[in-house]
PDB file of C-alpha atoms in Angstrom:
ATOM      1  CA  MET A 259     -50.374  80.607 167.907  1.00  0.00           C
ATOM      2  CA  THR A 260     -49.201  76.753 168.049  1.00  0.00           C
ATOM      3  CA  LYS A 261     -46.493  75.713 170.188  1.00  0.00           C
ATOM      4  CA  THR A 262     -43.711  73.629 168.064  1.00  0.00           C
ATOM      5  CA  GLN A 263     -42.523  70.393 169.468  1.00  0.00           C
ATOM      6  CA  PRO A 264     -39.187  70.493 170.810  1.00  0.00           C
ATOM      7  CA  HIS A 265     -37.438  68.322 168.078  1.00  0.00           C
ATOM      8  CA  MET A 266     -38.987  70.460 165.559  1.00  0.00           C
ATOM      9  CA  ARG A 267     -36.835  73.346 166.535  1.00  0.00           C
ATOM     10  CA  TYR A 268     -33.585  71.479 165.649  1.00  0.00           C
ATOM     11  CA  ILE A 269     -35.074  70.079 162.473  1.00  0.00           C
ATOM     12  CA  ASN A 270     -35.960  73.555 161.161  1.00  0.00           C
ATOM     13  CA  TRP A 271     -32.281  74.988 162.138  1.00  0.00           C
ATOM     14  CA  GLY A 272     -31.180  72.067 160.316  1.00  0.00           C
ATOM     15  CA  LEU A 273     -32.702  73.134 157.206  1.00  0.00           C
ATOM     16  CA  LEU A 274     -31.871  76.469 157.449  1.00  0.00           C
ATOM     17  CA  ILE A 275     -28.304  75.910 158.124  1.00  0.00           C
ATOM     18  CA  LEU A 276     -28.065  73.202 154.949  1.00  0.00           C
ATOM     19  CA  ALA A 277     -30.041  75.927 152.718  1.00  0.00           C
ATOM     20  CA  LEU A 278     -27.645  78.530 153.615  1.00  0.00           C
ATOM     21  CA  LEU A 279     -24.356  76.264 153.124  1.00  0.00           C
ATOM     22  CA  LEU A 280     -26.252  74.845 149.710  1.00  0.00           C
ATOM     23  CA  PHE A 281     -26.335  79.087 148.793  1.00  0.00           C
ATOM     24  CA  LEU A 282     -22.950  79.348 149.693  1.00  0.00           C
ATOM     25  CA  ASP A 283     -21.543  76.301 147.843  1.00  0.00           C
ATOM     26  CA  LEU A 284     -23.326  77.583 144.459  1.00  0.00           C
ATOM     27  CA  ASN A 285     -22.225  81.213 145.293  1.00  0.00           C
ATOM     28  CA  MET A 286     -18.937  80.468 145.626  1.00  0.00           C
ATOM     29  CA  PHE A 287     -18.463  78.076 142.495  1.00  0.00           C
ATOM     30  CA  TYR A 288     -20.613  80.515 140.483  1.00  0.00           C
ATOM     31  CA  HIS A 289     -18.076  83.132 141.302  1.00  0.00           C
ATOM     32  CA  GLY A 290     -15.378  81.554 141.462  1.00  0.00           C
ATOM     33  CA  TYR A 291     -15.498  78.838 138.021  1.00  0.00           C
ATOM     34  CA  ALA A 292     -19.435  79.092 136.383  1.00  0.00           C
ATOM     35  CA  LYS A 293     -19.232  82.861 134.831  1.00  0.00           C
ATOM     36  CA  SER A 294     -15.581  82.496 133.953  1.00  0.00           C
ATOM     37  CA  HIS A 295     -15.610  79.245 131.817  1.00  0.00           C
ATOM     38  CA  ALA A 296     -17.245  78.808 128.398  1.00  0.00           C
ATOM     39  CA  ASP A 297     -17.304  76.355 125.563  1.00  0.00           C
ATOM     40  CA  ASP A 298     -18.720  76.052 122.396  1.00  0.00           C
ATOM     41  CA  ASP A 299     -21.724  74.717 123.431  1.00  0.00           C
ATOM     42  CA  GLN A 300     -22.453  77.231 125.960  1.00  0.00           C
ATOM     43  CA  THR A 301     -21.920  80.314 123.529  1.00  0.00           C
ATOM     44  CA  LEU A 302     -24.432  78.663 121.467  1.00  0.00           C
ATOM     45  CA  PHE A 303     -27.143  78.532 124.445  1.00  0.00           C
ATOM     46  CA  TRP A 304     -25.694  82.295 124.825  1.00  0.00           C
ATOM     47  CA  LEU A 305     -26.702  83.290 121.510  1.00  0.00           C
ATOM     48  CA  TYR A 306     -30.229  81.584 121.492  1.00  0.00           C
ATOM     49  CA  ALA A 307     -30.904  83.254 125.003  1.00  0.00           C
ATOM     50  CA  SER A 308     -29.713  86.789 123.300  1.00  0.00           C
ATOM     51  CA  ASP A 309     -31.835  86.258 120.325  1.00  0.00           C
ATOM     52  CA  LEU A 310     -35.043  85.611 122.569  1.00  0.00           C
ATOM     53  CA  SER A 311     -34.450  88.430 124.830  1.00  0.00           C
ATOM     54  CA  GLN A 312     -34.675  90.743 121.595  1.00  0.00           C
ATOM     55  CA  GLY A 313     -37.576  89.212 120.515  1.00  0.00           C
ATOM     56  CA  ILE A 314     -36.317  86.821 118.048  1.00  0.00           C
ATOM     57  CA  TRP A 315     -38.028  83.501 118.060  1.00  0.00           C
ATOM     58  CA  LYS A 316     -36.857  81.050 114.970  1.00  0.00           C
ATOM     59  CA  SER A 317     -37.485  77.600 116.691  1.00  0.00           C
ATOM     60  CA  PRO A 318     -38.625  75.702 120.099  1.00  0.00           C
ATOM     61  CA  TYR A 319     -34.853  73.892 119.485  1.00  0.00           C
ATOM     62  CA  LEU A 320     -31.300  74.913 119.868  1.00  0.00           C
ATOM     63  CA  TYR A 321     -29.839  76.312 116.621  1.00  0.00           C
ATOM     64  CA  GLY A 322     -28.711  73.275 114.770  1.00  0.00           C
ATOM     65  CA  GLN A 323     -29.672  70.549 117.159  1.00  0.00           C
ATOM     66  CA  ASP A 324     -33.470  69.468 116.896  1.00  0.00           C
ATOM     67  CA  TYR A 325     -33.295  67.083 119.736  1.00  0.00           C
ATOM     68  CA  ILE A 326     -32.471  69.913 122.604  1.00  0.00           C
ATOM     69  CA  ILE A 327     -35.041  72.508 123.565  1.00  0.00           C
ATOM     70  CA  PRO A 328     -32.915  75.174 125.592  1.00  0.00           C
ATOM     71  CA  ILE A 329     -34.964  75.654 129.044  1.00  0.00           C
ATOM     72  CA  GLU A 330     -31.752  77.215 130.380  1.00  0.00           C
ATOM     73  CA  SER A 331     -31.671  80.151 127.610  1.00  0.00           C
ATOM     74  CA  MET A 332     -35.731  80.736 127.709  1.00  0.00           C
ATOM     75  CA  LEU A 333     -35.354  81.201 131.647  1.00  0.00           C
ATOM     76  CA  SER A 334     -32.496  83.228 131.461  1.00  0.00           C
ATOM     77  CA  ALA A 335     -33.647  85.412 128.540  1.00  0.00           C
ATOM     78  CA  PRO A 336     -35.567  87.815 130.671  1.00  0.00           C
ATOM     79  CA  LEU A 337     -31.972  88.335 133.159  1.00  0.00           C
ATOM     80  CA  VAL A 338     -30.406  89.506 129.917  1.00  0.00           C
ATOM     81  CA  ALA A 339     -33.367  91.446 128.599  1.00  0.00           C
ATOM     82  CA  MET A 340     -32.724  93.557 131.997  1.00  0.00           C
ATOM     83  CA  GLY A 341     -29.349  93.823 131.423  1.00  0.00           C
ATOM     84  CA  MET A 342     -27.264  90.811 132.939  1.00  0.00           C
ATOM     85  CA  LYS A 343     -24.351  89.545 130.829  1.00  0.00           C
ATOM     86  CA  LEU A 344     -24.907  86.258 129.160  1.00  0.00           C
ATOM     87  CA  ASN A 345     -21.969  84.924 130.882  1.00  0.00           C
ATOM     88  CA  GLN A 346     -23.762  85.506 134.199  1.00  0.00           C
ATOM     89  CA  ALA A 347     -27.417  84.398 133.731  1.00  0.00           C
ATOM     90  CA  LEU A 348     -27.074  81.207 131.918  1.00  0.00           C
ATOM     91  CA  PRO A 349     -24.671  79.669 134.574  1.00  0.00           C
ATOM     92  CA  LEU A 350     -26.861  81.122 137.188  1.00  0.00           C
ATOM     93  CA  VAL A 351     -30.216  79.729 135.720  1.00  0.00           C
ATOM     94  CA  CYS A 352     -28.982  76.405 135.229  1.00  0.00           C
ATOM     95  CA  SER A 353     -27.490  76.125 138.931  1.00  0.00           C
ATOM     96  CA  LEU A 354     -30.857  77.328 140.311  1.00  0.00           C
ATOM     97  CA  LEU A 355     -32.454  74.543 137.833  1.00  0.00           C
ATOM     98  CA  GLY A 356     -29.679  71.951 138.774  1.00  0.00           C
ATOM     99  CA  VAL A 357     -30.830  72.398 142.395  1.00  0.00           C
ATOM    100  CA  PHE A 358     -34.465  72.864 142.127  1.00  0.00           C
ATOM    101  CA  PRO A 359     -35.133  69.032 142.263  1.00  0.00           C
ATOM    102  CA  PHE A 360     -33.227  68.638 145.645  1.00  0.00           C
ATOM    103  CA  LEU A 361     -35.246  71.755 147.193  1.00  0.00           C
ATOM    104  CA  MET A 362     -38.546  70.685 145.964  1.00  0.00           C
ATOM    105  CA  LEU A 363     -37.919  66.834 147.587  1.00  0.00           C
ATOM    106  CA  SER A 364     -36.918  68.729 150.834  1.00  0.00           C
ATOM    107  CA  TRP A 365     -39.945  70.843 150.764  1.00  0.00           C
ATOM    108  CA  LEU A 366     -42.327  67.908 150.216  1.00  0.00           C
ATOM    109  CA  PHE A 367     -40.823  65.845 152.623  1.00  0.00           C
ATOM    110  CA  ARG A 368     -41.007  68.516 155.104  1.00  0.00           C
ATOM    111  CA  LYS A 369     -44.760  69.001 154.195  1.00  0.00           C
ATOM    112  CA  LYS A 370     -45.518  65.402 154.380  1.00  0.00           C
ATOM    113  CA  SER A 371     -43.359  65.263 158.329  1.00  0.00           C
ATOM    114  CA  TYR A 372     -40.401  63.263 156.843  1.00  0.00           C
ATOM    115  CA  HIS A 373     -38.097  65.366 158.968  1.00  0.00           C
ATOM    116  CA  ILE A 374     -34.802  63.443 158.370  1.00  0.00           C
ATOM    117  CA  SER A 375     -35.397  62.537 154.721  1.00  0.00           C
ATOM    118  CA  SER A 376     -36.439  66.556 154.030  1.00  0.00           C
ATOM    119  CA  LEU A 377     -32.618  67.047 155.781  1.00  0.00           C
ATOM    120  CA  LEU A 378     -30.950  64.607 153.605  1.00  0.00           C
ATOM    121  CA  ALA A 379     -32.708  65.646 150.630  1.00  0.00           C
ATOM    122  CA  LEU A 380     -31.250  69.611 151.204  1.00  0.00           C
ATOM    123  CA  ALA A 381     -28.021  67.897 152.200  1.00  0.00           C
ATOM    124  CA  SER A 382     -27.506  66.184 149.206  1.00  0.00           C
ATOM    125  CA  PRO A 383     -26.098  68.580 146.608  1.00  0.00           C
ATOM    126  CA  LEU A 384     -23.560  69.421 149.252  1.00  0.00           C
ATOM    127  CA  LEU A 385     -22.217  65.697 149.564  1.00  0.00           C
ATOM    128  CA  LEU A 386     -21.884  65.419 145.643  1.00  0.00           C
ATOM    129  CA  PRO A 387     -18.472  66.082 143.964  1.00  0.00           C
ATOM    130  CA  ILE A 388     -17.164  69.375 142.649  1.00  0.00           C
ATOM    131  CA  GLU A 389     -18.091  67.741 139.085  1.00  0.00           C
ATOM    132  CA  TRP A 390     -21.527  67.928 139.722  1.00  0.00           C
ATOM    133  CA  ASN A 391     -21.566  71.722 140.182  1.00  0.00           C
ATOM    134  CA  MET A 392     -19.680  72.082 136.961  1.00  0.00           C
ATOM    135  CA  ILE A 393     -22.236  70.302 135.276  1.00  0.00           C
ATOM    136  CA  ILE A 394     -25.021  72.048 136.746  1.00  0.00           C
ATOM    137  CA  SER A 395     -23.514  75.109 135.824  1.00  0.00           C
ATOM    138  CA  SER A 396     -23.095  74.622 132.318  1.00  0.00           C
ATOM    139  CA  PRO A 397     -26.252  74.984 129.839  1.00  0.00           C
ATOM    140  CA  ARG A 398     -26.083  71.742 128.006  1.00  0.00           C
ATOM    141  CA  GLY A 399     -29.520  70.564 127.420  1.00  0.00           C
ATOM    142  CA  PHE A 400     -29.551  68.297 130.527  1.00  0.00           C
ATOM    143  CA  VAL A 401     -29.963  70.218 133.300  1.00  0.00           C
ATOM    144  CA  ALA A 402     -33.587  71.057 132.219  1.00  0.00           C
ATOM    145  CA  GLY A 403     -34.181  67.531 132.384  1.00  0.00           C
ATOM    146  CA  LEU A 404     -33.050  67.299 136.500  1.00  0.00           C
ATOM    147  CA  ALA A 405     -35.806  70.051 137.148  1.00  0.00           C
ATOM    148  CA  TRP A 406     -38.494  68.377 134.843  1.00  0.00           C
TER     149      TRP A 406
END
């Protein structure tokens, strides 16, 4: 068992606290807004996810929009197939895709021993305005661009 340096304890606690705050922020926004608000575009993504969950594959593109690959719907189809409601599955997957780059950056910085950068990467989504949460929780076709 290796002995950690004293400052590493503070870094680890900081990362844990930021991860918990990020989870709490996403959870509150998900239950307070994301799963109760929908528009025309979202219902189209819901239809695609519903079709995929039933094994219906018509096109790799969103119906009527040959420039959007609905990765959000593809990733939420297994949740829908397991019984999760469409208005819950899509915002959940979209929110996770939206924070994925920040989590990945934080993990990579931590792995390379850039501890302050790791903390800043994990704190970044918490510092963004509430509109950012609205954008990442709604399937629009560009949330997947953040993750890729």
